[in-house]
XYZ file of C-alpha atoms in Angstrom:
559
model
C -36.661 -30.472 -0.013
C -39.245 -31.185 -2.845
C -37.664 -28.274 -4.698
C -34.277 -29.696 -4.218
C -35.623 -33.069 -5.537
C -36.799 -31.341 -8.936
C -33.387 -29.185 -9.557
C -31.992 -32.663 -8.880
C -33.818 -34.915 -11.475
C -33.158 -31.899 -14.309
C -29.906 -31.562 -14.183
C -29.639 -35.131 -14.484
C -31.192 -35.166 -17.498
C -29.671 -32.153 -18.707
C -26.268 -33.973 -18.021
C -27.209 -36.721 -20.312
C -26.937 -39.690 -17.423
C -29.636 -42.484 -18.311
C -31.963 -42.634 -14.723
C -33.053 -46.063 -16.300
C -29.801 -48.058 -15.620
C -28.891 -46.006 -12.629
C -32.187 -46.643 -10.621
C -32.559 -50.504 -11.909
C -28.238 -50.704 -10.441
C -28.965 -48.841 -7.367
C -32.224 -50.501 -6.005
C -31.622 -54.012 -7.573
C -28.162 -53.465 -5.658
C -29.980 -52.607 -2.637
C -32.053 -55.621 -2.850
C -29.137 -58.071 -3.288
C -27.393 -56.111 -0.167
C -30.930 -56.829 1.877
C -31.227 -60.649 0.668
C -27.832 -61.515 1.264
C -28.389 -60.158 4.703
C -30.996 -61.899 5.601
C -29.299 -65.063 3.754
C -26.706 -64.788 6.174
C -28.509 -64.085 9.686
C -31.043 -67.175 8.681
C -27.512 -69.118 8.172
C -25.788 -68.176 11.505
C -28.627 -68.705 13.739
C -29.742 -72.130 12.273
C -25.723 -73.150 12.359
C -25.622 -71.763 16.102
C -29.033 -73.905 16.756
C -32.324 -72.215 17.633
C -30.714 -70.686 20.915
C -31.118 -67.557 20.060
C -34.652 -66.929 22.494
C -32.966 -68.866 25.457
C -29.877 -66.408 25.057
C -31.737 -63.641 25.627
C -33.741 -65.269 28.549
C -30.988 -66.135 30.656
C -28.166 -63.380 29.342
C -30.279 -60.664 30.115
C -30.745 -60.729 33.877
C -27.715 -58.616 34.487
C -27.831 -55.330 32.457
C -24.219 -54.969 31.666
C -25.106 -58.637 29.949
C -27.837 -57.804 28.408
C -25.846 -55.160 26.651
C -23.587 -58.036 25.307
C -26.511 -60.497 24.604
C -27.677 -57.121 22.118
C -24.695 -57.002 20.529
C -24.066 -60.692 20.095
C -27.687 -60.984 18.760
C -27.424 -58.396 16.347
C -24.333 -59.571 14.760
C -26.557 -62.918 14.392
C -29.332 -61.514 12.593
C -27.674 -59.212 11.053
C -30.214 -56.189 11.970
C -30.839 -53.945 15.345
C -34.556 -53.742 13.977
C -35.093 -57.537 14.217
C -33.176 -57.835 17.583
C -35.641 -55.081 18.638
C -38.758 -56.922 17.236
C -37.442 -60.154 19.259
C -37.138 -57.892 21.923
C -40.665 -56.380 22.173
C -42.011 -60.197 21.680
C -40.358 -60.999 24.348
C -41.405 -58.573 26.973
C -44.599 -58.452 25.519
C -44.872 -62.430 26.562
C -43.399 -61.889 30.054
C -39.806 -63.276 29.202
C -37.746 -59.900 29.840
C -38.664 -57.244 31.799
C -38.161 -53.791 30.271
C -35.109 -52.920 32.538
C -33.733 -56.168 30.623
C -34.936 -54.818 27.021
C -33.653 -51.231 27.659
C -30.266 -53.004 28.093
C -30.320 -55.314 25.478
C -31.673 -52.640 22.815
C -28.183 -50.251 24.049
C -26.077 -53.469 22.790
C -28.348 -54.197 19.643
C -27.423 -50.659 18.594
C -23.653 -51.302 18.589
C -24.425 -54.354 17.037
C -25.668 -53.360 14.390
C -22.593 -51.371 13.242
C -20.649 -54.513 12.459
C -22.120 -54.410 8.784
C -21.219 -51.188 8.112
C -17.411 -51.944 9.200
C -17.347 -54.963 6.991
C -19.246 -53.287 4.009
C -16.207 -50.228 4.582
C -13.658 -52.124 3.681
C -13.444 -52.296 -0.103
C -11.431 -55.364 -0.163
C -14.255 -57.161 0.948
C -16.139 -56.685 -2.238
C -13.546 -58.933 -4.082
C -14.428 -61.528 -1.891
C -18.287 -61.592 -3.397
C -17.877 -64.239 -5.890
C -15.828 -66.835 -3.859
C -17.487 -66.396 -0.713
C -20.960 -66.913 -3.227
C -19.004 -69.940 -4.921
C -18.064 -71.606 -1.425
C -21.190 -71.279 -0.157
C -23.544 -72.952 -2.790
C -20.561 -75.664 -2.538
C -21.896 -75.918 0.936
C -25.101 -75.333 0.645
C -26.199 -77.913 -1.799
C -23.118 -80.507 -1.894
C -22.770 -80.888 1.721
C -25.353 -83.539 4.028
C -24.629 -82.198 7.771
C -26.788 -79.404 8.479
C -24.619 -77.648 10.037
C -22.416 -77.729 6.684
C -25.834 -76.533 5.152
C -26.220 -73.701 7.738
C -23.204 -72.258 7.289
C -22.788 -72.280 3.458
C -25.768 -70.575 3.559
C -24.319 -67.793 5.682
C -21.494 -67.423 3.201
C -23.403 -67.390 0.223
C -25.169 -64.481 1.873
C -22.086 -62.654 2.888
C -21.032 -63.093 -0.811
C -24.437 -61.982 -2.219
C -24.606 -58.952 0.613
C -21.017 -57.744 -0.967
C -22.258 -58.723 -4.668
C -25.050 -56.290 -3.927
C -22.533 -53.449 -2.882
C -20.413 -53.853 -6.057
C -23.635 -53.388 -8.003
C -24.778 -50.482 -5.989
C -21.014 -48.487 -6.177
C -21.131 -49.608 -9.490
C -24.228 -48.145 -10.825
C -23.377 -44.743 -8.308
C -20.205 -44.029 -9.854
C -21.649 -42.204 -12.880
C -23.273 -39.597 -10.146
C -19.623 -38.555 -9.780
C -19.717 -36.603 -13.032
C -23.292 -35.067 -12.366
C -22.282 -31.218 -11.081
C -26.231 -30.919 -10.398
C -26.674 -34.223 -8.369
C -23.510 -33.363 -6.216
C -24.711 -29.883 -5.170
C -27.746 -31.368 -4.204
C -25.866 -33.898 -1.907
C -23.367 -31.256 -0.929
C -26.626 -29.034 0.809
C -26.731 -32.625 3.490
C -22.947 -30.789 4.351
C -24.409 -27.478 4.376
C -27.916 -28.112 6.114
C -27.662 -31.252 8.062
C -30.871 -31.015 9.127
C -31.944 -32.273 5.674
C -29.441 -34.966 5.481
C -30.924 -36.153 9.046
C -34.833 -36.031 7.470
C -33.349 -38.266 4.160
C -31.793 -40.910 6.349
C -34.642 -41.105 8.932
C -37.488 -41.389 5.834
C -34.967 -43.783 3.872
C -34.300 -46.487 6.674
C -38.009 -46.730 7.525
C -39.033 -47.123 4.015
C -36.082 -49.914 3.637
C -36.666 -51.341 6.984
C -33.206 -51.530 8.176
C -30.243 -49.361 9.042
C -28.262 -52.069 7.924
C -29.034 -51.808 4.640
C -28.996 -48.053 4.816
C -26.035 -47.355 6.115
C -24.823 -49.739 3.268
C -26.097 -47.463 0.581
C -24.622 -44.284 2.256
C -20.855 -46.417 2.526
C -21.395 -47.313 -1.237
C -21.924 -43.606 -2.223
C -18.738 -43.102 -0.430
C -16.849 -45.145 -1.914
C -17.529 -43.857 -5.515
C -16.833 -40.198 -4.168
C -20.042 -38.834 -4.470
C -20.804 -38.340 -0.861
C -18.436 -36.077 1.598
C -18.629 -36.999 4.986
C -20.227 -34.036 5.858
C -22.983 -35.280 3.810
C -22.535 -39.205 4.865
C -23.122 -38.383 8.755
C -26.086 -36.530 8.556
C -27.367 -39.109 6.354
C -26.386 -42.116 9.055
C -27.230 -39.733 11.908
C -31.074 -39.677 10.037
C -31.084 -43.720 10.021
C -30.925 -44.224 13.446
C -34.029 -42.434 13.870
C -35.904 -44.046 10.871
C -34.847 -47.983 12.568
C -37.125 -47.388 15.333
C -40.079 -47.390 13.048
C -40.342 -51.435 12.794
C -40.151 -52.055 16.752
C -42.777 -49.395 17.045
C -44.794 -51.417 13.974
C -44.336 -54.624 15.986
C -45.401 -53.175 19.403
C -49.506 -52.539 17.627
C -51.676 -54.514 19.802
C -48.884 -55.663 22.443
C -49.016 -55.329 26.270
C -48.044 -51.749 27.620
C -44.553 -52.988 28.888
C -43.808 -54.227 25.027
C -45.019 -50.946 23.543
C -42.422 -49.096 26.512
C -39.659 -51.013 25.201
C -40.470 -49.944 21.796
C -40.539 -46.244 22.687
C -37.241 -46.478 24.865
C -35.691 -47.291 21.098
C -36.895 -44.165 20.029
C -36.256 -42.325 22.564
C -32.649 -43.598 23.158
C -31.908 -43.082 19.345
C -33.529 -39.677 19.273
C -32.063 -38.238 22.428
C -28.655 -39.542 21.001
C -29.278 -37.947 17.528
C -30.698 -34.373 19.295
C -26.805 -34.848 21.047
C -24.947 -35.337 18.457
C -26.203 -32.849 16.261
C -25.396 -30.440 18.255
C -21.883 -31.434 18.700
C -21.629 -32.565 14.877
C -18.257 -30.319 14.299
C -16.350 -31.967 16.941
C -17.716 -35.013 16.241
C -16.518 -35.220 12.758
C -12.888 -34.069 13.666
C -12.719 -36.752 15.920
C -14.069 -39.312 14.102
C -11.170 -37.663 10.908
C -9.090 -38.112 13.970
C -9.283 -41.589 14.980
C -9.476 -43.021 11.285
C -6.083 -44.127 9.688
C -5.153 -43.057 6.896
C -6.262 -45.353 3.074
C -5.170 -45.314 -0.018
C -7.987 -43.348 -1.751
C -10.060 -40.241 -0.180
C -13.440 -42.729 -1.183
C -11.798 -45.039 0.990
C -11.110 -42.979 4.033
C -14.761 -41.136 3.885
C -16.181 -44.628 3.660
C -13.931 -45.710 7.031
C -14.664 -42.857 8.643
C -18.474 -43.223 7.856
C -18.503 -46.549 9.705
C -16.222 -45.700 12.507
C -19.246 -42.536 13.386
C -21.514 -44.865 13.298
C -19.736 -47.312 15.551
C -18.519 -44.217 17.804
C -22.376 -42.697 17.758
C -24.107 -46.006 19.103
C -20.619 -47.095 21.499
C -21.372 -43.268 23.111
C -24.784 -43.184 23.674
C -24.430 -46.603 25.606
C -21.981 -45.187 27.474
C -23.965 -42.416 28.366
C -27.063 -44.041 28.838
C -25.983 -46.922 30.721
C -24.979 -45.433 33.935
C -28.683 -44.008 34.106
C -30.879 -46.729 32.698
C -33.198 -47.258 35.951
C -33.570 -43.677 35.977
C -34.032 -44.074 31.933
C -36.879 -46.843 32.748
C -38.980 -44.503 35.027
C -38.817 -41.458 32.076
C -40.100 -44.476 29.646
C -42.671 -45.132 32.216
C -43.835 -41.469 32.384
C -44.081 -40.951 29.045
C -45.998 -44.526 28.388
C -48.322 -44.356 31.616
C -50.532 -47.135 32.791
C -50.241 -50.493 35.127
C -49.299 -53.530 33.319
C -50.005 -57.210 34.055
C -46.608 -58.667 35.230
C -46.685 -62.745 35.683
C -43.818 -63.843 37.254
C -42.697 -66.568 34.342
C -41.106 -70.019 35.138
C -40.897 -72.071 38.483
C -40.801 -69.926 41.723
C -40.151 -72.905 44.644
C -38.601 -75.824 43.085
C -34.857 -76.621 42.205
C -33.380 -79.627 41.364
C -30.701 -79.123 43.931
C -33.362 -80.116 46.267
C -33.973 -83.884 44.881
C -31.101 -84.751 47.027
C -33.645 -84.353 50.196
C -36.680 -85.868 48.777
C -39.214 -84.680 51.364
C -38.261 -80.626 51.088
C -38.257 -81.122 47.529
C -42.052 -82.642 47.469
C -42.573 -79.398 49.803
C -41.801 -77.560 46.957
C -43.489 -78.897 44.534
C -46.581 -78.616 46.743
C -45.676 -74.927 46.643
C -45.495 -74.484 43.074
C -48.790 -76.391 42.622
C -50.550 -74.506 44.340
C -48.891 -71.405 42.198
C -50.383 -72.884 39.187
C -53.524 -73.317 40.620
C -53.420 -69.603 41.566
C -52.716 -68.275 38.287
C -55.520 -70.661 36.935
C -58.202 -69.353 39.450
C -57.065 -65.790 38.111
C -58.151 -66.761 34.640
C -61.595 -67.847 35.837
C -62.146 -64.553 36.508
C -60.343 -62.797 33.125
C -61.852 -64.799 31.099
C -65.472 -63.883 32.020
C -64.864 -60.235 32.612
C -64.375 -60.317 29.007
C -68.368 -60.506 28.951
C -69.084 -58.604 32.402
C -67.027 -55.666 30.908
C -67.017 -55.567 27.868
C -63.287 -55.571 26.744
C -61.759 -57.670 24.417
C -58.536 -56.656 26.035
C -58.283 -58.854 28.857
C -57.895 -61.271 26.312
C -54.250 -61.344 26.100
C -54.213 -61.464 29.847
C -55.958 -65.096 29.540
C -53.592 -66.238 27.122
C -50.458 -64.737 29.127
C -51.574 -67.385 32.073
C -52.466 -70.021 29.651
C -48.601 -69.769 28.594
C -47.353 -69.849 31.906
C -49.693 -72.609 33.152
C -48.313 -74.700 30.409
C -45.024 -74.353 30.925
C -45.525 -75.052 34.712
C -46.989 -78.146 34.115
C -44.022 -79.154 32.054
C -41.551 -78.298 34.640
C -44.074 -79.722 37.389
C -44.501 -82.792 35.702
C -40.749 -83.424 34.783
C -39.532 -82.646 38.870
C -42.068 -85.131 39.666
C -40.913 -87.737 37.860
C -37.602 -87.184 38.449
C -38.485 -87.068 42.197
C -39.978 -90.373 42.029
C -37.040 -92.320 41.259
C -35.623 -90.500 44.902
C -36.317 -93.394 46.605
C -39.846 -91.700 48.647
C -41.784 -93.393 51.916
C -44.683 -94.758 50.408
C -46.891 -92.089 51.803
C -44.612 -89.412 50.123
C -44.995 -91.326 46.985
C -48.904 -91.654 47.305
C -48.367 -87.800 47.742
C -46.418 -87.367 44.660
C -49.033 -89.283 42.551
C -51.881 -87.044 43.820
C -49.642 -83.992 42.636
C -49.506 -85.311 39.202
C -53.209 -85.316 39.256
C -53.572 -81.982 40.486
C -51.112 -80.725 37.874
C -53.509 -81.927 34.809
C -56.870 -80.682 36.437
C -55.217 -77.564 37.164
C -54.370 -77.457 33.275
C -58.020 -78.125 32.264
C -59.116 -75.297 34.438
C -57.099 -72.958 32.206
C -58.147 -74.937 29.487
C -61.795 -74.269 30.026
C -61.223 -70.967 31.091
C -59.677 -70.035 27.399
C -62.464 -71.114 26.090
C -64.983 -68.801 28.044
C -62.700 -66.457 27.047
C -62.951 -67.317 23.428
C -66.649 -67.498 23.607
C -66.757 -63.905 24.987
C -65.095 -62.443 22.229
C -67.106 -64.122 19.958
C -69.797 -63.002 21.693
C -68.749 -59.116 21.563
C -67.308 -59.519 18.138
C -69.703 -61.072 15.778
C -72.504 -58.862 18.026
C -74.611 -61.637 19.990
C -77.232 -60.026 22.002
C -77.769 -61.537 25.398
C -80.452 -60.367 27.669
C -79.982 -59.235 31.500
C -81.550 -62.387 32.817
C -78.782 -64.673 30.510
C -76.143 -62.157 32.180
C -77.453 -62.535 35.788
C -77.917 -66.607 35.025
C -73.659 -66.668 33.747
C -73.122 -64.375 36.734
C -74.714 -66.813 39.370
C -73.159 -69.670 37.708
C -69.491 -67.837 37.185
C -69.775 -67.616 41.412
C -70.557 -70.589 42.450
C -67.982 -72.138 40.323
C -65.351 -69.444 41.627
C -66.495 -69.962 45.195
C -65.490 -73.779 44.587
C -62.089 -73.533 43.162
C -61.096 -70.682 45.763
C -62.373 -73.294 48.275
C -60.501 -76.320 46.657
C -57.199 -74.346 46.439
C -56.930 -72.866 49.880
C -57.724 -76.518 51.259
C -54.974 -77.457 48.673
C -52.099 -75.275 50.332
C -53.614 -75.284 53.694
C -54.140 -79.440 53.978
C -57.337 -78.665 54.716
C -59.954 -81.700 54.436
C -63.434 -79.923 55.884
C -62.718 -77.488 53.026
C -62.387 -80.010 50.691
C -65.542 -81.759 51.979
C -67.576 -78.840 51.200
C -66.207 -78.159 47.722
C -67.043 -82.328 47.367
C -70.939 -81.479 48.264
C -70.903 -77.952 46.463
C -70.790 -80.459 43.109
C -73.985 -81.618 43.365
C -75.050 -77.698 43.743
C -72.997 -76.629 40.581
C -74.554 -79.728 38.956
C -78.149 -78.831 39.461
C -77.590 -75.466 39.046
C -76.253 -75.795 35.317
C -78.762 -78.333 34.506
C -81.782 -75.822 35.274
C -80.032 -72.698 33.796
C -79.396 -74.805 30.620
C -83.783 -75.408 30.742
C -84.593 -71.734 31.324
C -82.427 -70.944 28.453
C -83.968 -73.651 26.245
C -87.024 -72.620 27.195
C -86.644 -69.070 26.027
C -85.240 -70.436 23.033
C -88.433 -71.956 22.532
C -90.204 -68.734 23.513
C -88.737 -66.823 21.360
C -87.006 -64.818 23.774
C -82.864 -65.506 23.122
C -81.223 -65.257 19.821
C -80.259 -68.761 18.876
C -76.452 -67.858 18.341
C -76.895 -66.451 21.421
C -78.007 -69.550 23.055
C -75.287 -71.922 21.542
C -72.907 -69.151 23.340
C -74.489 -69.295 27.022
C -74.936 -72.939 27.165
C -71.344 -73.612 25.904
C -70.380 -70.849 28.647
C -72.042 -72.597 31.114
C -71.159 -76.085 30.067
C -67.435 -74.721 29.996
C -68.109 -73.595 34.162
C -69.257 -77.132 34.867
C -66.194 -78.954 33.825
C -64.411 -76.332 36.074
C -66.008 -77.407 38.844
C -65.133 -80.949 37.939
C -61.737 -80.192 37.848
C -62.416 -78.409 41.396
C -63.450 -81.618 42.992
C -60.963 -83.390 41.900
C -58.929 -81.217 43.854
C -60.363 -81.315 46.832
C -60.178 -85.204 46.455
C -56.159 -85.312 46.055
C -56.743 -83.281 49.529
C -58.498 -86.210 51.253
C -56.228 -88.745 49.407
C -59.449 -90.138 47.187
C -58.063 -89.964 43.849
């Protein structure tokens, strides 16, 4: 390859074609082509509205949908790699499951063929410079936003085309470069190498988009055959998988699965079609009418085999995706924390009976509290075990917490105007309260966590007797809330009573660890960072308890 490279570059030169005005055309092309991309998906999805994450929340739950949702997404912003970097955020924050991404990942890969169609048809260049004149008209002479929104996704379909005349222009003098075009012609003759270009090209350009728009261009000025052309677009559906594997670093395991079933789907595609390449390309010669120039019907049939490539291996795939899901699983291992995201008992269809529907908001309070008491112990096994992992797991049921106390708080009020017996609406009002002390638990449970990686991070030493003093207090607390939320979905007042007197306990308890600590401050005996850590720790358990109490109090009807 690196030999081919050299033979390339001298008889370039030996040709007497400039490199200078050819590589400033090509790449300054390319980065038109990429901006006016990007112009244009930032202009669709602010003129559709910032939909674009609920879409893929509720589209996805069927997988034939999520298969639209891909493609519809993709033709959005413009780019499989983005739709596959929303993707893996997604999972990686609970909102799709990977069955879900799998799907939607099959239709972001036909999406993402719509550009090269468009960028195939060399009519569409002319329209560079009116679509770039309409949509600065729109852009900066218009006041609705939407008006604003959408010139902007005209002036980038005009600057994505502007970019392509500049590219085909600057390519065309490659057509009278013998040297250059028996170097292209060995992508015919050893595909393998075409494959390799494409792959390395598309992950150094970030986008298969924009790749596949440099390979049309080149086909349009003749100098690639399709021989050539198809290995080269076969190559950048490998090299797109590189940015959803970039943006899975650091995510949760299901995130970084998702991010390997791209590659895997792509490669296993790629492995197929290779082998079949001569009967693909007669069918793909097959299916494309006939154009006015040979440029123009290699450039056609370019984008219709990479349409046909991504349409196939959906088709194939699709029947099988469960059984795709369990490979991905085998070849990413591990258990994964799964929180089920959203409300789980109450509908709004129940507000019409007012009594089953504070039934089930009793039930979902009681889920929140749950998932809070489950934090309590994250959060401090942080310190116990040493792993700054867990982490994410905190702030995965910080997320949901919030939005349950949103949704919570919101049926509750909208419950209240129901027309309730006063003791159902002494009931509701106690909810409410549980709902915000249930928040602060998280609350102070994030910030144990927080502390704990501060603590591992920056290297604060803490001796066995500060670890056996957090330990001591971490139960008590834990022994409280467990207390004040099974007397919370059981009714159960003697429970609360006891979590009422344990107070006093937790009270005393943090009061004389806070003086032993102090006093081996004193002593000489604690690092003072170390201190500041442990009594904030400590301080942070308290206020949990609080919060505990006051539980057990909307219990006996005392708040």
């Amino acid at each position: 390859m690196k030999q081919l490279k050299l033979e390339m570059e001298e008889n370039l030169l030996m040709e007497g074609i400039d490199l200078k005005p050819l590589l400033f055309g090509a790449f300054g092309g390319l980065g038109l082509f990429i901006f006016g991309m990007q112009l244009m998906a930032e202009g669709l999805q602010k003129a559709a509205g910032d939909k674009l994450r609920r879409i893929l929340e509720i589209l996805t739950t069927n997988r034939f949908m999520a298969v639209i949702t891909g493609i519809i997404v993709t033709v959005l912003v413009q780019s499989s790699s983005t739709t596959t970097v929303m993707i893996v955020g997604f999972v990686n924050a609970g909102l799709m499951t990977l069955t879900q991404a799998v799907g939607t990942i099959f239709g972001a890969n036909i999406g993402t063929t719509i550009t090269a169609q468009l960028v195939s048809f060399k009519g569409f260049t002319e329209l560079a410079l009116p679509a770039i004149a309409v949509g600065v008209v729109l852009s900066f002479f218009t006041k609705k936003r939407f008006y604003k929104y959408l010139g902007q996704a005209i002036l980038g379909f005009g600057v994505l085309f502007l970019g392509m005349n500049t590219m085909s222009a600057s390519l065309r003098v490659l057509r009278t470069a013998p040297g250059f075009m028996a170097f292209i012609a060995n992508f015919g003759q050893i595909p393998i190498l075409g494959v390799i270009a494409g792959a390395l090209f598309t992950m150094a350009v970030q986008s298969s988009s924009a790749a596949t728009g440099v390979v049309v261009a080149m086909t349009l000025e003749g100098v690639l055959t399709l021989d050539s052309a198809l290995a080269l677009i076969l190559g950048s559906n490998i090299g797109t998988c590189v940015t959803a594997m970039l943006a899975s670093i650091g995510t949760n395991l299901t995130a970084r699965r998702a991010a390997v079933s791209h590659v895997v789907f792509n490669v296993i595609g790629v492995v197929i079609f290779f082998i079949i390449l001569k009967p693909f390309t007669d069918l793909v010669v097959l299916i494309t009418p006939t154009m006015k120039t040979e440029a123009e019907l290699v450039a056609r049939q370019v984008a219709n085999a990479h349409t046909l490539f991504n349409i196939t291996n959906t088709v194939i795939f699709f029947p099988f995706i469960n059984q795709f899901v369990n490979l991905i699983k085998k070849l990413v291992p591990g258990e994964e924390l799964i929180i089920e995201r959203g409300v789980k008992f109450i509908d709004r269809r129940m507000l019409k009976t007012p009594s089953i529907a504070l039934g089930a908001a009793e039930k979902e309070v009681v889920r929140m509290a749950e998932i809070s008491n489950k934090m309590i112990t994250d959060a401090i096994n942080i310190l116990f075990e040493n792993r700054v992992d867990i982490r994410k797991d905190v702030a995965q049921r910080e997320e949901v917490i919030d939005e349950l106390e949103k949704e919570i708080a919101t049926y509750l009020a909208e419950l209240s105007n129901k027309g309730l017996t006063g003791k159902d609406s002494e009931r509701l009002t106690m909810l409410l309260h549980a709902v915000n002390d249930i928040e602060r638990i998280g609350d102070h449970s994030e910030n144990i966590a927080d502390l704990c990686i501060a603590k591992i991070e920056n290297e604060v030493p803490f001796s066995d007797k500060a670890r056996e003093e957090i330990r001591e207090m971490y139960e008590a607390v834990l022994k409280m809330t467990n207390k004040a939320i099974t007397a919370l979905k059981e009714n159960n007042l003697e429970l609360a009573r006891q979590v009422v007197e344990e107070d006093d306990i937790v009270d005393e308890l943090e009061k004389k660890l806070r003086n032993k600590h102090i006093e081996r401050l004193n002593l000489g005996l604690c690092h003072p960072t170390a201190g500041v850590v442990f009594l904030d720790i400590i301080s942070n358990f308290e206020r949990i308890g609080d919060h505990a109490v006051n539980l057990a109090q909307v219990v006996l009807g005392e708040m």
